[in-house]
Amino acid sequence: MEEGKLSRRDFLRGTGGLLAASIVPMSLIEIACGGRGKGTHEKFTFAFISDPHLTHIKGTNFVRNFDSGLNKAIETVNLMFPRPDFAVFGGDLAQLGKREELDHGMELLSKLKVPIKFVIGEHDYYLDLGNYWQDKISKLNYSFDHKGVHFVVLNSILTYDTWIKRWKTPEERMNEMARLDNPNGSPFMVGDDQITWLKKDLENIKSGTPLVVLSHSPLYKIYKPWNFWTDDAEKIQSVLDRFDNVTVFHGHVHQVLYNQIKNISFYALMSTAWPWPYPESYTQSPHYIPKMTVFMNRQDPFHERDGTGWAFVNMDNAREEMHYKLWENKDRIVKYDESAGHPVDSIYQKPESRILPQTHY
Amino acid sequence: MYDPHTFRDRSKSRILFGICISFFFLIFGTVSLIFGDDWDRSNEDKWNTAFMETVARGEKLFHGPELGGNTVQCAMCHPNATNTHPETYPKFQKQIGKVSTLREMINWCIQNPLQGKPLAYDDPKMIALEAYIMYERRNSILVPGKH
């Protein structure tokens, strides 16, 4: 309960000068602020929880720290006011794709008081190639409409058959894929079948309709050695080319990261389990971290939850506003800047306003 | 006052000392040539191989569940040993409460996120972990105390 109260207060503080109006529902505040932009859909919010990596030890034992991260996110969403219309789960519910882990995750997520849309991550997939996930949890790719916005869910963690066939057992395959800095790794892709499906799905959607794509891996290329990489990203981007307003939300990278490629805005989600450093802190291979990114503070391992969090997305007039809720750190709001033509960190974009230590060395 | 006897004595002892030193170097030089340091390229190869084997052992420990009690691995938070910053130690480590070494911090991680038992500082596993971490951060500038 205590955690929930704090989180709600933190959330309201995150809305800037609106603290005084903290008892007024957010929707009323938005109306009072007046309309802007060219969106036609109704305003709404959704929560985004990602990458809890629940890990089975043995019997009924799971890694306590990762369980508590997911539970904290669930409790916070349940205590939000107004309640988000739904939650998106961004993938990597399990650490090694085990049924025990997926079942345990679904049990924890059943406490969530809003509907949930699922995206699969590589940790959920590479033990049985998504069979249990499809049977018990969700389809791997699908679309839906919500208040004038078209949502598409893609399974972006597929890879080459030659890599899949390289391993003797499903467990070996899973273990190889689970290691981030694996020199034997293989890049992710969406695949031609899904791209064909995507084209068909978007056929009857008007170009002015706000489009939100949900994936696990980023649908662009950041750093190949850690598989922050989708090999056929350009193909997917070209399918989305004709839309005025496209936003991709993804998990996988466990850090604050955003980008703009042509008409597409990209936002990464936090992990509830553990943070990852930015690839630029390992300078042995070239990386393509977007220049506009303002890095998070370096994590303090003294705080179990530092460098982790979840996000709250405000779809305001067809442009999204990303509220990063960093549990042991200062909240961040990243929103699309019309004049700059890309997302910007609302407080820390200017070097002189950054928090120390915000540079990696 | 000048004393010719003393001068002669000193002169003799100097010559004797010189002969002794020359003889010593002659013997020592000959013995060294036969039994001395046999350094060549193969030594360096041997030492490098031993080091890289230790790095490989460290890499394996860093990417396996062996160190902990809950299957959690070092590499989960530290891919390629990033965010370990060995070049900043010794430094004040908040969770330990004093100026600490990298080894102390490794043990903190083993005991806390990994829920395992600390290693002795001279445990070959500890040395292997240190070798892997330092190797991944090779060419970093030493900045002891930096946060």
Coordinates of C-alpha atoms in Angstrom, one line a residue:
Chain A
M1 CA 0.0 0.0 0.0
E2 CA 2.8 2.3 1.0
E3 CA 4.6 1.7 -2.4
G4 CA 1.4 2.4 -4.2
K5 CA 0.8 5.7 -2.5
L6 CA 4.4 6.8 -3.3
S7 CA 4.1 5.8 -6.9
R8 CA 0.8 7.7 -7.4
R9 CA 2.4 10.7 -5.9
D10 CA 5.4 10.3 -8.1
F11 CA 3.2 9.9 -11.1
L12 CA 1.4 13.1 -10.4
R13 CA 4.6 14.9 -9.7
G14 CA 5.8 13.7 -13.2
T15 CA 3.0 15.8 -14.8
G16 CA 4.9 18.9 -14.0
G17 CA 3.0 22.0 -12.8
L18 CA -0.2 20.1 -12.4
L19 CA 0.7 19.0 -8.9
A20 CA -1.8 21.4 -7.3
A21 CA -4.5 19.7 -9.3
S22 CA -3.5 16.3 -8.1
I23 CA -7.0 15.3 -7.1
V24 CA -8.5 16.2 -10.5
P25 CA -8.6 13.3 -13.0
M26 CA -6.0 13.6 -15.7
S27 CA -8.6 13.7 -18.5
L28 CA -10.1 16.9 -17.0
I29 CA -6.7 18.5 -16.8
E30 CA -6.1 17.7 -20.5
I31 CA -9.4 19.3 -21.5
A32 CA -8.6 22.4 -19.4
C33 CA -5.2 22.7 -21.2
G34 CA -7.0 22.9 -24.5
G35 CA -6.7 20.9 -27.6
R36 CA -3.6 21.0 -29.8
G37 CA -2.2 19.1 -32.7
K38 CA -4.2 17.4 -35.4
G39 CA -5.3 14.1 -33.9
T40 CA -8.8 12.9 -34.2
H41 CA -8.9 10.1 -31.7
E42 CA -10.1 10.3 -28.2
K43 CA -7.5 10.9 -25.6
F44 CA -6.5 7.9 -23.5
T45 CA -3.6 6.4 -21.6
F46 CA -2.1 2.9 -21.4
A47 CA 0.6 1.5 -19.1
F48 CA 3.6 -0.5 -20.4
I49 CA 5.2 -3.2 -18.3
S50 CA 8.2 -5.0 -19.7
D51 CA 11.0 -7.5 -19.2
P52 CA 10.4 -8.9 -15.7
H53 CA 12.6 -12.0 -16.6
L54 CA 11.0 -14.2 -13.8
T55 CA 13.5 -16.9 -13.0
H56 CA 12.7 -20.3 -11.6
I57 CA 15.2 -21.6 -9.1
K58 CA 13.6 -24.9 -8.1
G59 CA 10.3 -26.2 -6.7
T60 CA 8.2 -23.1 -6.0
N61 CA 11.2 -20.9 -5.6
F62 CA 11.8 -17.9 -7.9
V63 CA 14.3 -15.1 -7.8
R64 CA 12.8 -12.8 -5.3
N65 CA 14.2 -9.6 -6.7
F66 CA 12.6 -10.1 -10.2
D67 CA 9.2 -11.1 -8.7
S68 CA 9.2 -8.0 -6.6
G69 CA 9.9 -5.8 -9.6
L70 CA 6.9 -7.1 -11.5
N71 CA 4.6 -7.0 -8.5
K72 CA 5.6 -3.4 -7.9
A73 CA 4.6 -2.5 -11.5
I74 CA 1.3 -4.3 -11.2
E75 CA 0.4 -2.6 -7.9
T76 CA 1.3 0.8 -9.3
V77 CA -0.9 0.4 -12.3
N78 CA -3.8 -0.8 -10.2
L79 CA -3.5 2.3 -8.0
M80 CA -3.4 4.8 -10.9
F81 CA -6.0 7.4 -11.3
P82 CA -7.5 7.6 -13.8
R83 CA -6.9 3.9 -14.5
P84 CA -5.2 3.3 -17.9
D85 CA -7.4 1.8 -20.6
F86 CA -5.2 -1.2 -20.8
A87 CA -1.7 -2.4 -20.2
V88 CA 0.8 -3.7 -22.7
F89 CA 3.2 -6.4 -21.7
G90 CA 6.4 -5.9 -23.7
G91 CA 8.0 -9.4 -23.5
D92 CA 10.5 -11.5 -21.6
L93 CA 8.1 -12.7 -18.9
A94 CA 10.3 -15.7 -18.3
Q95 CA 14.1 -16.0 -18.1
L96 CA 14.5 -19.4 -19.8
G97 CA 11.1 -19.9 -21.3
K98 CA 10.1 -22.6 -18.8
R99 CA 6.4 -23.4 -18.2
E100 CA 7.0 -22.8 -14.4
E101 CA 8.2 -19.3 -15.2
L102 CA 5.4 -18.5 -17.7
D103 CA 2.7 -19.9 -15.4
H104 CA 4.2 -18.0 -12.4
G105 CA 4.2 -14.8 -14.5
M106 CA 0.6 -15.2 -15.6
E107 CA -0.4 -15.8 -11.9
L108 CA 1.3 -12.5 -10.9
L109 CA -0.2 -10.6 -13.9
S110 CA -3.7 -11.9 -13.1
K111 CA -3.7 -9.3 -10.3
L112 CA -3.7 -6.5 -12.8
K113 CA -7.1 -4.8 -12.9
V114 CA -6.9 -3.7 -16.6
P115 CA -7.0 -5.8 -19.8
I116 CA -3.5 -6.7 -21.0
K117 CA -2.0 -7.1 -24.5
F118 CA 0.9 -9.4 -24.9
V119 CA 4.1 -9.1 -26.9
I120 CA 6.5 -12.1 -26.9
G121 CA 10.2 -11.8 -26.1
E122 CA 13.1 -14.0 -27.0
H123 CA 13.3 -15.4 -23.5
D124 CA 9.7 -16.6 -23.8
Y125 CA 10.2 -18.1 -27.2
Y126 CA 13.4 -20.0 -27.8
L127 CA 12.7 -23.1 -25.5
D128 CA 9.7 -24.4 -27.4
L129 CA 9.5 -21.8 -30.2
G130 CA 6.5 -20.1 -28.8
N131 CA 4.2 -23.1 -28.4
Y132 CA 3.3 -22.7 -24.8
W133 CA 2.9 -18.9 -25.2
Q134 CA 0.4 -19.4 -28.1
D135 CA -1.5 -22.1 -26.2
K136 CA -1.9 -20.3 -22.9
I137 CA -1.1 -16.6 -23.3
S138 CA -1.5 -14.9 -26.6
K139 CA -1.1 -14.9 -30.4
L140 CA 2.4 -13.9 -31.5
N141 CA 1.2 -11.2 -33.9
Y142 CA -2.1 -9.5 -34.1
S143 CA -3.7 -6.0 -34.4
F144 CA -6.5 -4.1 -32.7
D145 CA -8.1 -0.7 -32.7
H146 CA -8.6 1.5 -29.7
K147 CA -10.3 4.9 -29.7
G148 CA -9.2 5.8 -33.2
V149 CA -5.7 4.4 -32.9
H150 CA -4.6 1.3 -34.8
F151 CA -2.3 -1.0 -32.8
V152 CA -0.1 -3.7 -34.4
V153 CA 1.7 -6.3 -32.3
L154 CA 4.7 -7.9 -34.1
N155 CA 6.9 -10.9 -33.1
S156 CA 10.2 -9.3 -33.7
I157 CA 12.5 -11.9 -32.1
L158 CA 12.6 -14.5 -34.9
T159 CA 15.9 -15.5 -36.4
Y160 CA 17.5 -17.6 -39.1
D161 CA 16.7 -21.4 -39.4
T162 CA 20.4 -22.1 -39.7
W163 CA 21.0 -20.6 -36.2
I164 CA 18.0 -22.5 -34.7
K165 CA 19.3 -25.8 -36.2
R166 CA 22.8 -25.3 -34.9
W167 CA 21.9 -26.4 -31.3
K168 CA 21.4 -29.9 -30.2
T169 CA 18.6 -29.4 -27.6
P170 CA 15.9 -26.8 -26.9
E171 CA 17.6 -25.9 -23.6
E172 CA 20.9 -25.3 -25.4
R173 CA 19.2 -23.1 -27.9
M174 CA 17.4 -21.2 -25.1
N175 CA 20.6 -20.7 -23.1
E176 CA 22.5 -19.4 -26.1
M177 CA 19.8 -16.9 -27.0
A178 CA 19.4 -15.8 -23.4
R179 CA 23.0 -14.5 -23.2
L180 CA 23.1 -10.9 -24.3
D181 CA 26.9 -10.6 -25.0
N182 CA 27.0 -14.0 -26.8
P183 CA 29.5 -14.1 -29.7
N184 CA 27.5 -17.0 -31.0
G185 CA 24.3 -14.9 -31.1
S186 CA 22.1 -14.3 -34.1
P187 CA 20.3 -11.0 -35.0
F188 CA 16.5 -10.8 -34.6
M189 CA 14.1 -10.3 -37.4
V190 CA 10.3 -10.0 -38.1
G191 CA 10.5 -12.2 -41.2
D192 CA 8.8 -12.1 -44.6
D193 CA 5.7 -14.0 -43.6
Q194 CA 4.9 -11.4 -40.9
I195 CA 5.7 -8.5 -43.2
T196 CA 3.2 -9.9 -45.7
W197 CA 0.7 -10.1 -42.9
L198 CA 1.5 -6.6 -41.8
K199 CA 0.9 -5.2 -45.3
K200 CA -2.4 -6.9 -45.5
D201 CA -3.4 -5.7 -42.0
L202 CA -2.7 -2.1 -42.9
E203 CA -4.3 -2.3 -46.4
N204 CA -7.6 -0.6 -45.3
I205 CA -6.1 1.8 -42.7
K206 CA -6.1 5.4 -43.7
S207 CA -2.7 7.2 -43.7
G208 CA -3.9 9.8 -41.2
T209 CA -4.8 7.1 -38.6
P210 CA -2.4 7.2 -35.7
L211 CA -0.5 3.9 -35.8
V212 CA 1.2 2.2 -32.8
V213 CA 3.5 -0.7 -33.3
L214 CA 4.4 -2.9 -30.3
S215 CA 7.4 -5.1 -30.6
H216 CA 10.0 -6.7 -28.2
S217 CA 13.2 -5.7 -29.9
P218 CA 13.7 -2.2 -31.3
L219 CA 12.6 -2.1 -35.0
Y220 CA 15.9 -0.4 -35.9
K221 CA 19.6 -1.2 -35.5
I222 CA 21.5 -0.1 -32.4
Y223 CA 24.2 -2.6 -31.5
K224 CA 24.7 -6.0 -33.1
P225 CA 27.0 -7.7 -30.5
W226 CA 24.3 -7.4 -27.9
N227 CA 21.5 -8.0 -30.4
F228 CA 19.9 -4.6 -30.0
W229 CA 19.2 -5.2 -33.6
T230 CA 16.4 -6.2 -36.0
D231 CA 18.0 -7.4 -39.3
D232 CA 15.0 -6.6 -41.5
A233 CA 14.1 -3.3 -39.8
E234 CA 14.3 -1.3 -43.0
K235 CA 11.7 -3.5 -44.6
I236 CA 9.2 -3.0 -41.8
Q237 CA 9.9 0.8 -41.7
S238 CA 9.2 1.0 -45.4
V239 CA 5.8 -0.7 -44.9
L240 CA 5.0 2.0 -42.3
D241 CA 6.2 4.8 -44.6
R242 CA 2.8 6.1 -45.9
F243 CA 1.4 6.8 -42.4
D244 CA 1.6 10.4 -41.0
N245 CA 2.1 9.3 -37.4
V246 CA 3.8 6.1 -36.4
T247 CA 5.1 5.2 -32.9
V248 CA 7.0 2.0 -32.0
F249 CA 7.2 1.0 -28.4
H250 CA 9.6 -1.8 -27.6
G251 CA 11.2 -3.5 -24.6
H252 CA 14.4 -5.6 -24.6
V253 CA 17.0 -2.9 -24.1
H254 CA 16.2 -2.2 -20.4
Q255 CA 17.0 1.5 -20.6
V256 CA 15.7 5.0 -21.6
L257 CA 16.2 5.2 -25.3
Y258 CA 14.3 7.0 -28.1
N259 CA 14.8 7.7 -31.7
Q260 CA 13.1 9.2 -34.8
I261 CA 13.6 7.6 -38.3
K262 CA 11.7 9.5 -40.9
N263 CA 8.0 9.3 -39.9
I264 CA 8.5 6.8 -37.0
S265 CA 9.1 7.7 -33.4
F266 CA 10.7 4.9 -31.3
Y267 CA 10.5 4.6 -27.5
A268 CA 12.2 1.9 -25.4
L269 CA 10.6 0.6 -22.1
M270 CA 12.3 0.0 -18.8
S271 CA 12.8 -3.5 -17.3
T272 CA 11.2 -4.3 -14.0
A273 CA 14.1 -6.8 -13.4
W274 CA 17.5 -5.2 -14.0
P275 CA 19.0 -2.4 -16.0
W276 CA 21.4 -2.6 -18.9
P277 CA 24.3 -0.2 -19.6
Y278 CA 24.3 1.7 -22.9
P279 CA 26.3 -0.1 -25.6
E280 CA 28.6 2.9 -25.9
S281 CA 30.1 2.0 -22.5
Y282 CA 31.7 -1.0 -24.3
T283 CA 33.6 0.6 -27.1
Q284 CA 35.0 -2.5 -28.9
S285 CA 32.4 -2.4 -31.8
P286 CA 30.6 0.4 -33.5
H287 CA 27.1 1.2 -32.1
Y288 CA 24.3 3.4 -33.4
I289 CA 22.8 4.9 -30.3
P290 CA 20.6 7.8 -31.4
K291 CA 22.3 11.1 -30.9
M292 CA 19.3 12.6 -29.2
T293 CA 19.3 10.1 -26.4
V294 CA 20.0 11.4 -22.9
F295 CA 21.4 8.5 -20.9
M296 CA 20.0 7.5 -17.5
N297 CA 22.1 8.0 -14.4
R298 CA 24.5 5.2 -13.8
Q299 CA 22.8 2.6 -11.6
D300 CA 23.5 2.4 -8.0
P301 CA 23.6 -1.3 -7.1
F302 CA 23.0 -0.4 -3.5
H303 CA 19.4 0.2 -4.5
E304 CA 17.8 -3.0 -5.7
R305 CA 15.3 -1.2 -8.0
D306 CA 17.6 1.5 -9.3
G307 CA 17.8 1.6 -13.1
T308 CA 14.5 -0.2 -13.4
G309 CA 10.9 1.0 -13.8
W310 CA 7.9 1.0 -16.1
A311 CA 6.2 3.5 -18.2
F312 CA 2.9 5.3 -18.7
V313 CA 2.0 6.4 -22.2
N314 CA -0.2 9.4 -22.8
M315 CA -1.7 9.5 -26.3
D316 CA -2.4 13.2 -26.5
N317 CA -3.7 14.5 -29.8
A318 CA -2.0 11.8 -31.8
R319 CA 1.4 12.4 -30.3
E320 CA 2.6 10.3 -27.4
E321 CA 4.2 11.4 -24.2
M322 CA 6.3 8.9 -22.5
H323 CA 6.5 9.0 -18.7
Y324 CA 9.4 6.9 -17.5
K325 CA 8.8 5.9 -14.0
L326 CA 12.3 5.2 -12.5
W327 CA 11.7 3.7 -9.1
E328 CA 15.0 4.7 -7.4
N329 CA 15.8 7.6 -9.7
K330 CA 14.3 10.8 -11.0
D331 CA 11.3 10.3 -13.4
R332 CA 11.8 11.3 -17.0
I333 CA 9.3 12.6 -19.6
V334 CA 10.2 12.2 -23.2
K335 CA 7.8 13.7 -25.7
Y336 CA 7.6 14.5 -29.4
D337 CA 8.8 18.0 -30.1
E338 CA 7.0 19.4 -33.2
S339 CA 9.6 22.0 -33.9
A340 CA 12.6 19.5 -33.6
G341 CA 10.7 16.8 -35.4
H342 CA 11.7 14.1 -33.0
P343 CA 11.2 13.0 -29.3
V344 CA 13.1 15.0 -26.7
D345 CA 13.7 14.6 -23.0
S346 CA 11.6 17.3 -21.5
I347 CA 14.1 18.2 -18.8
Y348 CA 17.5 16.8 -19.4
Q349 CA 18.0 17.3 -23.1
K350 CA 20.4 20.2 -22.6
P351 CA 23.8 19.1 -21.4
E352 CA 23.9 21.8 -18.7
S353 CA 20.7 20.5 -17.1
R354 CA 21.8 16.9 -16.8
I355 CA 22.2 15.0 -13.5
L356 CA 25.6 13.8 -12.5
P357 CA 26.9 11.2 -13.3
Q358 CA 25.0 11.0 -16.6
T359 CA 28.0 10.1 -18.8
H360 CA 29.3 6.6 -19.2
Y361 CA 33.0 6.0 -19.2
Chain B
M1 CA 100.0 14.8 6.7
Y2 CA 101.2 12.9 3.7
D3 CA 102.3 9.3 4.5
P4 CA 103.9 7.4 1.6
H5 CA 103.3 4.0 3.3
T6 CA 99.7 4.5 3.7
F7 CA 99.5 5.7 0.1
R8 CA 101.2 2.5 -1.1
D9 CA 98.9 0.3 1.0
R10 CA 95.8 2.0 -0.3
S11 CA 97.0 1.7 -3.9
K12 CA 97.7 -2.1 -3.4
S13 CA 94.3 -2.7 -1.9
R14 CA 92.6 -0.9 -4.8
I15 CA 94.4 -3.0 -7.4
L16 CA 93.5 -6.2 -5.5
F17 CA 89.9 -5.1 -5.2
G18 CA 89.8 -4.4 -9.0
I19 CA 91.2 -7.8 -9.8
C20 CA 88.6 -9.4 -7.5
I21 CA 85.7 -7.5 -9.1
S22 CA 86.9 -8.4 -12.6
F23 CA 87.3 -12.0 -11.7
F24 CA 83.8 -12.1 -10.2
F25 CA 82.2 -10.6 -13.3
L26 CA 84.1 -13.0 -15.5
I27 CA 82.8 -16.0 -13.5
F28 CA 79.3 -14.6 -13.1
G29 CA 79.0 -13.8 -16.7
T30 CA 80.1 -17.3 -17.8
V31 CA 77.7 -18.9 -15.3
S32 CA 74.9 -16.7 -16.5
L33 CA 75.5 -17.6 -20.1
I34 CA 75.2 -21.3 -19.2
F35 CA 72.6 -21.2 -16.4
G36 CA 71.0 -17.8 -16.5
D37 CA 67.7 -16.3 -17.6
D38 CA 66.5 -18.2 -20.7
W39 CA 63.9 -15.5 -21.7
D40 CA 62.7 -15.7 -25.2
R41 CA 59.5 -15.3 -27.2
S42 CA 58.2 -18.7 -26.0
N43 CA 58.1 -17.5 -22.4
E44 CA 55.9 -14.6 -23.3
D45 CA 53.7 -16.9 -25.3
K46 CA 53.4 -19.2 -22.3
W47 CA 52.5 -16.3 -19.9
N48 CA 50.0 -14.9 -22.4
T49 CA 48.4 -18.3 -22.8
A50 CA 48.2 -18.7 -19.0
F51 CA 46.6 -15.3 -18.7
M52 CA 44.0 -15.9 -21.5
E53 CA 43.1 -19.2 -20.0
T54 CA 42.4 -17.4 -16.7
V55 CA 40.3 -14.8 -18.6
A56 CA 38.4 -17.7 -20.2
R57 CA 37.7 -19.3 -16.8
G58 CA 36.5 -15.9 -15.6
E59 CA 34.3 -15.4 -18.6
K60 CA 32.7 -18.8 -17.9
L61 CA 32.1 -18.0 -14.2
F62 CA 30.7 -14.6 -15.2
H63 CA 28.2 -16.2 -17.6
G64 CA 27.1 -19.2 -15.4
P65 CA 25.1 -19.9 -12.3
E66 CA 28.0 -21.4 -10.3
L67 CA 28.8 -18.4 -8.2
G68 CA 25.3 -17.7 -6.9
G69 CA 22.5 -19.5 -5.1
N70 CA 19.6 -18.3 -7.3
T71 CA 20.8 -19.0 -10.9
V72 CA 21.4 -15.2 -11.5
Q73 CA 24.6 -14.5 -13.4
C74 CA 27.0 -11.5 -13.3
A75 CA 26.5 -10.9 -17.1
M76 CA 22.8 -10.2 -16.7
C77 CA 23.6 -6.7 -15.4
H78 CA 27.1 -6.5 -16.9
P79 CA 27.3 -7.6 -20.5
N80 CA 30.9 -7.7 -21.5
A81 CA 31.7 -6.7 -17.9
T82 CA 30.4 -3.2 -18.7
N83 CA 29.4 -1.0 -15.6
T84 CA 32.0 -2.9 -13.5
H85 CA 34.6 -0.1 -13.8
P86 CA 37.6 -1.9 -12.5
E87 CA 39.7 1.2 -13.4
T88 CA 37.9 3.2 -10.7
Y89 CA 39.0 1.0 -7.8
P90 CA 39.9 1.4 -5.0
K91 CA 37.0 3.8 -4.3
F92 CA 34.4 4.5 -1.6
Q93 CA 31.7 1.9 -2.1
K94 CA 28.5 3.0 -0.5
Q95 CA 27.1 -0.4 0.1
I96 CA 30.3 -1.6 1.8
G97 CA 30.8 1.7 3.7
K98 CA 34.5 2.2 3.1
V99 CA 37.1 2.5 0.4
S100 CA 37.0 -0.9 -1.2
T101 CA 38.7 -3.0 -3.8
L102 CA 37.2 -4.6 -6.9
R103 CA 37.4 -8.0 -5.1
E104 CA 35.2 -6.7 -2.2
M105 CA 32.7 -5.4 -4.7
I106 CA 32.7 -8.7 -6.6
N107 CA 31.8 -10.4 -3.3
W108 CA 29.1 -7.9 -2.6
C109 CA 27.5 -8.8 -5.9
I110 CA 27.9 -12.5 -5.3
Q111 CA 26.2 -12.2 -1.9
N112 CA 23.4 -9.9 -2.8
P113 CA 21.9 -10.1 -6.3
L114 CA 23.3 -13.6 -6.7
Q115 CA 22.5 -14.8 -3.2
G116 CA 25.7 -16.8 -3.0
K117 CA 28.7 -17.2 -0.7
P118 CA 31.7 -14.8 -0.9
L119 CA 35.0 -16.0 -2.3
A120 CA 38.3 -15.8 -0.6
Y121 CA 40.4 -13.0 -2.1
D122 CA 43.0 -15.5 -3.3
D123 CA 40.5 -18.0 -4.6
P124 CA 41.4 -18.9 -8.2
K125 CA 37.8 -18.1 -9.1
M126 CA 38.2 -14.6 -7.7
I127 CA 41.4 -14.1 -9.7
A128 CA 39.7 -15.4 -12.9
L129 CA 36.8 -13.0 -12.4
E130 CA 39.2 -10.2 -11.9
A131 CA 41.2 -11.2 -15.0
Y132 CA 38.0 -11.3 -17.2
I133 CA 36.7 -8.0 -15.9
M134 CA 40.1 -6.2 -16.3
Y135 CA 40.6 -7.7 -19.8
E136 CA 37.2 -6.5 -21.0
R137 CA 38.1 -3.0 -19.7
R138 CA 41.6 -3.1 -21.2
N139 CA 42.9 0.3 -22.5
S140 CA 40.7 2.2 -20.0
I141 CA 42.4 5.1 -18.2
L142 CA 43.0 4.5 -14.5
V143 CA 40.9 6.8 -12.4
P144 CA 41.0 5.5 -8.9
G145 CA 38.3 6.8 -6.6
K146 CA 36.0 8.0 -9.5
H147 CA 32.3 7.5 -9.4

